[in-house]
Amino acid sequence: MTGLTRRQLLASGAAGAAGAGIAALAGCSGASVTGVSEPEAFDTPLPIPPLADSRMVDGIRTFTLTAQEGSWQFQSGQQATTWGFDGPYGGPTLRAAVGERVAVEVTNELPEATSTHWHGMHLPAEMDGGPHQMIEPGDTWRAEWVVQQAPGTLWYHPHPHGATERHVYRGLAGMFQLVPAPGSEAAAIEEQLPHTYGVDDVPVVIADKSFDEAGELVIDDGGNEVGLLGDVVTVNGVAGARLEVTTGLVRLRILNASTARTYSLGLPEQEMVIIASDGGLLRAPLKVTQVRLSPGERAEVLVALEPGQDVRLHSFAPDLGQVAAPFAVGANDAFDVLALVAAEELTASAEVPEQLASFGLDAGAVSVRRRFELQGRQINGARMDMARIDETVQVGSTELWTVRNLDLFPHNFHVHDVQFEVHAIDGAPPPPELAGRKDTVYTEPHRDYELLLTFTDYTDSQWPYMYHCHLLRHEDEGLMGQFVVVTPGQEADPSLISGADREHE
Ligand code: C2O
Ligand code: CU
C-alpha cells in the first residue's frame, strides 16, 4: 500500500474546515467549538525533556521528582501559568532497565494534593500512584518496585480522583522509558533500532491546549461531551515545533498526553513503520500510513528521511467509529503537528530487524470472563466510588474482559497493572497495530472489544488498581472502577479505602 495521495490529503483538510464551520453554525457554546488553528510557522526547536538523573542507593535506582508551579511559553509572545515535574511544564524522561529495582521519591510543591501514577507499569497496587496514594502539599511519597515487564514507552502523570484532567492539562506528564536488560536478547534488537536519546530516539508528547485572551490555559470549555478539545496542538510543550534530524532513520516515541483528543498521525505521501505499541515492541515492524492514538496511548514509529527532506507529522481527521456528531468530538480536525527537517548529510542507520519480539497470552487459559459497559460517566451502571471494590481477581489467572462503549461518542479503556492483548473486536482478530501489548485501547461506539489479561503477581486485598476511560473528564466524573488482585481464597477488603474516601471527598 502506498501513502495517501495529495487528493486524499486535501479532502481530509477540507473536511476539517467544514467541520469547524458546522460547529460554529450550530452555535456551540463558548470555547467548546472544535477545530485546530495551525501555527504560522514550524520553526521552534522541539524541546527534548532531559533524561532524569538517578542515584544508586543500596542497589536501587532512585529518582526524585518535584511537582511544582511555573510559567511556560507554549507559543511565542505568550506566557502561561503551568505545572510541571522538576520544571515549569512536563517532566524529565525517566529511564530504567528491565530487572532493575527502582524507586521514585515524589515531592509535592503544588498548592493542592496530587498523586503520581506510573501508567503502563506492572507493580504493587500500593505503589501505583492512583487516587489512594495522594501526596499532600509539602509531602514526599516514595514508590519502589522491580521492573518486570517488556521494555517500552510508559509515562507518569497525576491521578487525583476528580482532578486528573486539570492536573495533567496544566502540564504534569512525563515519559518513563523501560530499556532492555543489558546482555538480553531484547538488548540485541534494541541495538539495531535507533536508540540515541534526543538524536534518533525522540520523545514526542502531544497535548492540545486552549488559551484565554491573557494567554492563560483555559479548561472550562462549556462542557463538550468528550472534555476539552484545545485548538492549539503542542509537542513537548510547544506549538509549531521543528525537529532537526541527522540520521536517515528516526524513531519517534509518540505519547498522546491530551485529555480528550484522539489523533491519527502520519506523513503525507509517505509510509512510516510502527515498531511498538503501549507496552513494548510489536512482533514485527508494520508499515502504515496513519496510527490512531486516543488519550494515554503510545506508539513508537520509524520515519525514513532523505537528505534535506522537510516533512510534517500530520494528524489526519481521525476515524472515531460511529460517533453521532463527528465535528463536536474532533473527528473532522486535520492539522500539522511537528516538522521533521533532515540535514543535508544523514548518518546511515542499521537495518530494522524483521522480527522484534515474541509474546502472547493464552486464550485457552481464560478462567474468568467479565463485561464492562461504558455509558455516560458510568461502568455497568455505576460511577466510581473510592470506597467500593468492583472486581476481585485471582493472582495467576488469565481473564477475558469484554468492553463495550454504549454511547455514540468516544471512550477508551485503560487498565492498571497489566499489559493486555486485544483478542478480538466484534469477534474478529484486531488489526495488526492493535495486536501488540496494550494498556489503553480506543473503544469505538457499539463494538465489543475482547481483552486478554494475565495477572501474574502482586496481591493485595486492600489496595486496588483502577480501570477507566482515559478521556480525563470522563474518568474524573466517574467512568472508573477498582479491582484487587488476591491470593486464592482471599476476599477483597475495602476497609482501608473507605477511610481514604472520607478524607478525599
Ligand atoms: Cu494514565 Cu489510570 O491512568
Ligand atoms: Cu470516556
PDB file of C-alpha atoms in Angstrom, residues 220-359:
ATOM      1  CA  ASP A 220     -13.683  25.362  31.462  1.00  0.00           C
ATOM      2  CA  ASP A 221     -14.925  24.812  27.963  1.00  0.00           C
ATOM      3  CA  GLY A 222     -18.666  24.833  28.378  1.00  0.00           C
ATOM      4  CA  GLY A 223     -18.977  21.084  28.619  1.00  0.00           C
ATOM      5  CA  ASN A 224     -18.145  19.301  25.383  1.00  0.00           C
ATOM      6  CA  GLU A 225     -19.166  15.668  25.870  1.00  0.00           C
ATOM      7  CA  VAL A 226     -15.618  14.372  25.421  1.00  0.00           C
ATOM      8  CA  GLY A 227     -13.991  17.027  27.586  1.00  0.00           C
ATOM      9  CA  LEU A 228     -11.594  19.705  26.486  1.00  0.00           C
ATOM     10  CA  LEU A 229     -10.541  19.891  22.829  1.00  0.00           C
ATOM     11  CA  GLY A 230      -7.863  22.552  22.592  1.00  0.00           C
ATOM     12  CA  ASP A 231      -7.295  24.489  19.402  1.00  0.00           C
ATOM     13  CA  VAL A 232      -3.524  24.674  19.852  1.00  0.00           C
ATOM     14  CA  VAL A 233      -1.676  21.383  19.488  1.00  0.00           C
ATOM     15  CA  THR A 234       1.708  21.182  21.191  1.00  0.00           C
ATOM     16  CA  VAL A 235       4.588  18.723  21.100  1.00  0.00           C
ATOM     17  CA  ASN A 236       6.772  18.570  24.208  1.00  0.00           C
ATOM     18  CA  GLY A 237       5.071  21.803  25.230  1.00  0.00           C
ATOM     19  CA  VAL A 238       5.423  23.947  22.124  1.00  0.00           C
ATOM     20  CA  ALA A 239       3.245  24.702  19.128  1.00  0.00           C
ATOM     21  CA  GLY A 240       4.911  24.766  15.716  1.00  0.00           C
ATOM     22  CA  ALA A 241       7.863  22.621  16.755  1.00  0.00           C
ATOM     23  CA  ARG A 242      10.606  21.533  14.402  1.00  0.00           C
ATOM     24  CA  LEU A 243      12.959  18.612  14.860  1.00  0.00           C
ATOM     25  CA  GLU A 244      16.300  18.667  13.052  1.00  0.00           C
ATOM     26  CA  VAL A 245      17.105  15.112  12.042  1.00  0.00           C
ATOM     27  CA  THR A 246      20.675  13.994  11.405  1.00  0.00           C
ATOM     28  CA  THR A 247      20.096  10.287  10.801  1.00  0.00           C
ATOM     29  CA  GLY A 248      18.427   8.520   7.901  1.00  0.00           C
ATOM     30  CA  LEU A 249      16.009   6.847  10.245  1.00  0.00           C
ATOM     31  CA  VAL A 250      14.418   8.466  13.265  1.00  0.00           C
ATOM     32  CA  ARG A 251      12.377   6.785  15.990  1.00  0.00           C
ATOM     33  CA  LEU A 252       9.532   8.825  17.405  1.00  0.00           C
ATOM     34  CA  ARG A 253       8.115   7.668  20.714  1.00  0.00           C
ATOM     35  CA  ILE A 254       4.699   9.217  20.497  1.00  0.00           C
ATOM     36  CA  LEU A 255       2.518   9.694  23.549  1.00  0.00           C
ATOM     37  CA  ASN A 256      -0.963  11.153  23.365  1.00  0.00           C
ATOM     38  CA  ALA A 257      -0.995  13.099  26.627  1.00  0.00           C
ATOM     39  CA  SER A 258      -4.124  15.017  25.659  1.00  0.00           C
ATOM     40  CA  THR A 259      -7.078  14.993  27.973  1.00  0.00           C
ATOM     41  CA  ALA A 260      -9.672  14.180  25.295  1.00  0.00           C
ATOM     42  CA  ARG A 261      -8.404  14.500  21.723  1.00  0.00           C
ATOM     43  CA  THR A 262      -7.681  11.486  19.536  1.00  0.00           C
ATOM     44  CA  TYR A 263      -5.134  11.848  16.715  1.00  0.00           C
ATOM     45  CA  SER A 264      -4.485   9.908  13.565  1.00  0.00           C
ATOM     46  CA  LEU A 265      -0.829  10.557  12.883  1.00  0.00           C
ATOM     47  CA  GLY A 266       1.031  10.043   9.670  1.00  0.00           C
ATOM     48  CA  LEU A 267       3.112  11.618   6.946  1.00  0.00           C
ATOM     49  CA  PRO A 268       1.644  12.971   3.741  1.00  0.00           C
ATOM     50  CA  GLU A 269       2.642  10.733   0.837  1.00  0.00           C
ATOM     51  CA  GLN A 270       4.989   8.587   2.864  1.00  0.00           C
ATOM     52  CA  GLU A 271       4.610   5.498   4.983  1.00  0.00           C
ATOM     53  CA  MET A 272       6.079   5.080   8.402  1.00  0.00           C
ATOM     54  CA  VAL A 273       6.824   1.941  10.347  1.00  0.00           C
ATOM     55  CA  ILE A 274       5.229   1.146  13.692  1.00  0.00           C
ATOM     56  CA  ILE A 275       7.574  -0.840  15.901  1.00  0.00           C
ATOM     57  CA  ALA A 276       5.887  -0.621  19.304  1.00  0.00           C
ATOM     58  CA  SER A 277       2.534  -0.086  20.945  1.00  0.00           C
ATOM     59  CA  ASP A 278       1.812   0.892  24.574  1.00  0.00           C
ATOM     60  CA  GLY A 279       3.685  -1.896  26.316  1.00  0.00           C
ATOM     61  CA  GLY A 280       6.611  -2.665  24.053  1.00  0.00           C
ATOM     62  CA  LEU A 281       7.727  -3.829  20.636  1.00  0.00           C
ATOM     63  CA  LEU A 282       5.341  -5.426  18.175  1.00  0.00           C
ATOM     64  CA  ARG A 283       6.203  -8.881  16.894  1.00  0.00           C
ATOM     65  CA  ALA A 284       7.343  -7.371  13.588  1.00  0.00           C
ATOM     66  CA  PRO A 285       7.640  -3.880  12.104  1.00  0.00           C
ATOM     67  CA  LEU A 286       4.433  -2.705  10.479  1.00  0.00           C
ATOM     68  CA  LYS A 287       4.187  -0.247   7.586  1.00  0.00           C
ATOM     69  CA  VAL A 288       1.275   2.146   7.933  1.00  0.00           C
ATOM     70  CA  THR A 289       0.056   5.440   6.589  1.00  0.00           C
ATOM     71  CA  GLN A 290      -1.524   6.506   9.891  1.00  0.00           C
ATOM     72  CA  VAL A 291      -1.696   5.486  13.502  1.00  0.00           C
ATOM     73  CA  ARG A 292      -4.685   6.389  15.655  1.00  0.00           C
ATOM     74  CA  LEU A 293      -3.866   7.323  19.239  1.00  0.00           C
ATOM     75  CA  SER A 294      -6.515   8.103  21.831  1.00  0.00           C
ATOM     76  CA  PRO A 295      -5.590   9.746  25.151  1.00  0.00           C
ATOM     77  CA  GLY A 296      -2.981   7.745  27.058  1.00  0.00           C
ATOM     78  CA  GLU A 297      -1.958   5.524  24.140  1.00  0.00           C
ATOM     79  CA  ARG A 298       1.589   5.351  22.758  1.00  0.00           C
ATOM     80  CA  ALA A 299       3.193   4.210  19.536  1.00  0.00           C
ATOM     81  CA  GLU A 300       6.815   4.072  18.504  1.00  0.00           C
ATOM     82  CA  VAL A 301       7.286   4.768  14.823  1.00  0.00           C
ATOM     83  CA  LEU A 302      10.276   4.873  12.499  1.00  0.00           C
ATOM     84  CA  VAL A 303      10.459   7.542   9.837  1.00  0.00           C
ATOM     85  CA  ALA A 304      12.981   7.359   6.996  1.00  0.00           C
ATOM     86  CA  LEU A 305      14.164  10.699   5.660  1.00  0.00           C
ATOM     87  CA  GLU A 306      16.122  11.759   2.590  1.00  0.00           C
ATOM     88  CA  PRO A 307      18.885  14.370   2.937  1.00  0.00           C
ATOM     89  CA  GLY A 308      17.337  17.828   3.048  1.00  0.00           C
ATOM     90  CA  GLN A 309      13.790  16.485   3.286  1.00  0.00           C
ATOM     91  CA  ASP A 310      11.267  18.592   5.155  1.00  0.00           C
ATOM     92  CA  VAL A 311       8.085  16.783   6.159  1.00  0.00           C
ATOM     93  CA  ARG A 312       5.313  17.354   8.615  1.00  0.00           C
ATOM     94  CA  LEU A 313       3.931  14.817  11.007  1.00  0.00           C
ATOM     95  CA  HIS A 314       0.247  15.361  10.343  1.00  0.00           C
ATOM     96  CA  SER A 315      -2.888  14.463  12.221  1.00  0.00           C
ATOM     97  CA  PHE A 316      -5.484  13.306   9.718  1.00  0.00           C
ATOM     98  CA  ALA A 317      -9.168  13.506  10.561  1.00  0.00           C
ATOM     99  CA  PRO A 318      -9.348  10.524  12.942  1.00  0.00           C
ATOM    100  CA  ASP A 319     -11.790   7.682  12.329  1.00  0.00           C
ATOM    101  CA  LEU A 320     -13.580   7.574  15.664  1.00  0.00           C
ATOM    102  CA  GLY A 321     -16.155   4.980  14.622  1.00  0.00           C
ATOM    103  CA  GLN A 322     -19.895   5.574  14.549  1.00  0.00           C
ATOM    104  CA  VAL A 323     -19.997   8.748  16.602  1.00  0.00           C
ATOM    105  CA  ALA A 324     -23.167  10.834  16.430  1.00  0.00           C
ATOM    106  CA  ALA A 325     -21.621  14.270  15.947  1.00  0.00           C
ATOM    107  CA  PRO A 326     -18.127  13.888  14.449  1.00  0.00           C
ATOM    108  CA  PHE A 327     -17.369  17.615  14.340  1.00  0.00           C
ATOM    109  CA  ALA A 328     -18.097  18.002  18.053  1.00  0.00           C
ATOM    110  CA  VAL A 329     -15.596  15.343  19.114  1.00  0.00           C
ATOM    111  CA  GLY A 330     -12.707  16.351  16.860  1.00  0.00           C
ATOM    112  CA  ALA A 331     -13.260  13.728  14.155  1.00  0.00           C
ATOM    113  CA  ASN A 332     -13.037  16.324  11.387  1.00  0.00           C
ATOM    114  CA  ASP A 333      -9.933  18.094  12.607  1.00  0.00           C
ATOM    115  CA  ALA A 334      -6.813  17.710  10.478  1.00  0.00           C
ATOM    116  CA  PHE A 335      -3.608  19.659  11.063  1.00  0.00           C
ATOM    117  CA  ASP A 336       0.178  19.518  11.147  1.00  0.00           C
ATOM    118  CA  VAL A 337       1.784  18.552  14.436  1.00  0.00           C
ATOM    119  CA  LEU A 338       5.557  18.596  14.042  1.00  0.00           C
ATOM    120  CA  ALA A 339       8.078  19.447  11.324  1.00  0.00           C
ATOM    121  CA  LEU A 340      10.856  16.947  10.650  1.00  0.00           C
ATOM    122  CA  VAL A 341      13.750  18.561   8.847  1.00  0.00           C
ATOM    123  CA  ALA A 342      16.583  16.363   7.639  1.00  0.00           C
ATOM    124  CA  ALA A 343      20.157  17.601   7.422  1.00  0.00           C
ATOM    125  CA  GLU A 344      21.927  17.676   4.036  1.00  0.00           C
ATOM    126  CA  GLU A 345      24.031  14.744   5.164  1.00  0.00           C
ATOM    127  CA  LEU A 346      22.498  11.952   7.139  1.00  0.00           C
ATOM    128  CA  THR A 347      24.158   9.238   9.179  1.00  0.00           C
ATOM    129  CA  ALA A 348      23.181   5.795   7.923  1.00  0.00           C
ATOM    130  CA  SER A 349      21.170   3.614  10.276  1.00  0.00           C
ATOM    131  CA  ALA A 350      21.197  -0.145  10.812  1.00  0.00           C
ATOM    132  CA  GLU A 351      18.668  -2.357   9.049  1.00  0.00           C
ATOM    133  CA  VAL A 352      15.497  -2.766  11.043  1.00  0.00           C
ATOM    134  CA  PRO A 353      15.216  -6.371  12.229  1.00  0.00           C
ATOM    135  CA  GLU A 354      12.385  -8.376  10.672  1.00  0.00           C
ATOM    136  CA  GLN A 355      11.350  -9.854  13.993  1.00  0.00           C
ATOM    137  CA  LEU A 356      11.178  -7.593  17.027  1.00  0.00           C
ATOM    138  CA  ALA A 357       9.637  -9.518  19.895  1.00  0.00           C
ATOM    139  CA  SER A 358       7.701 -12.622  20.746  1.00  0.00           C
ATOM    140  CA  PHE A 359       4.935 -12.780  23.304  1.00  0.00           C
TER     141      PHE A 359
END
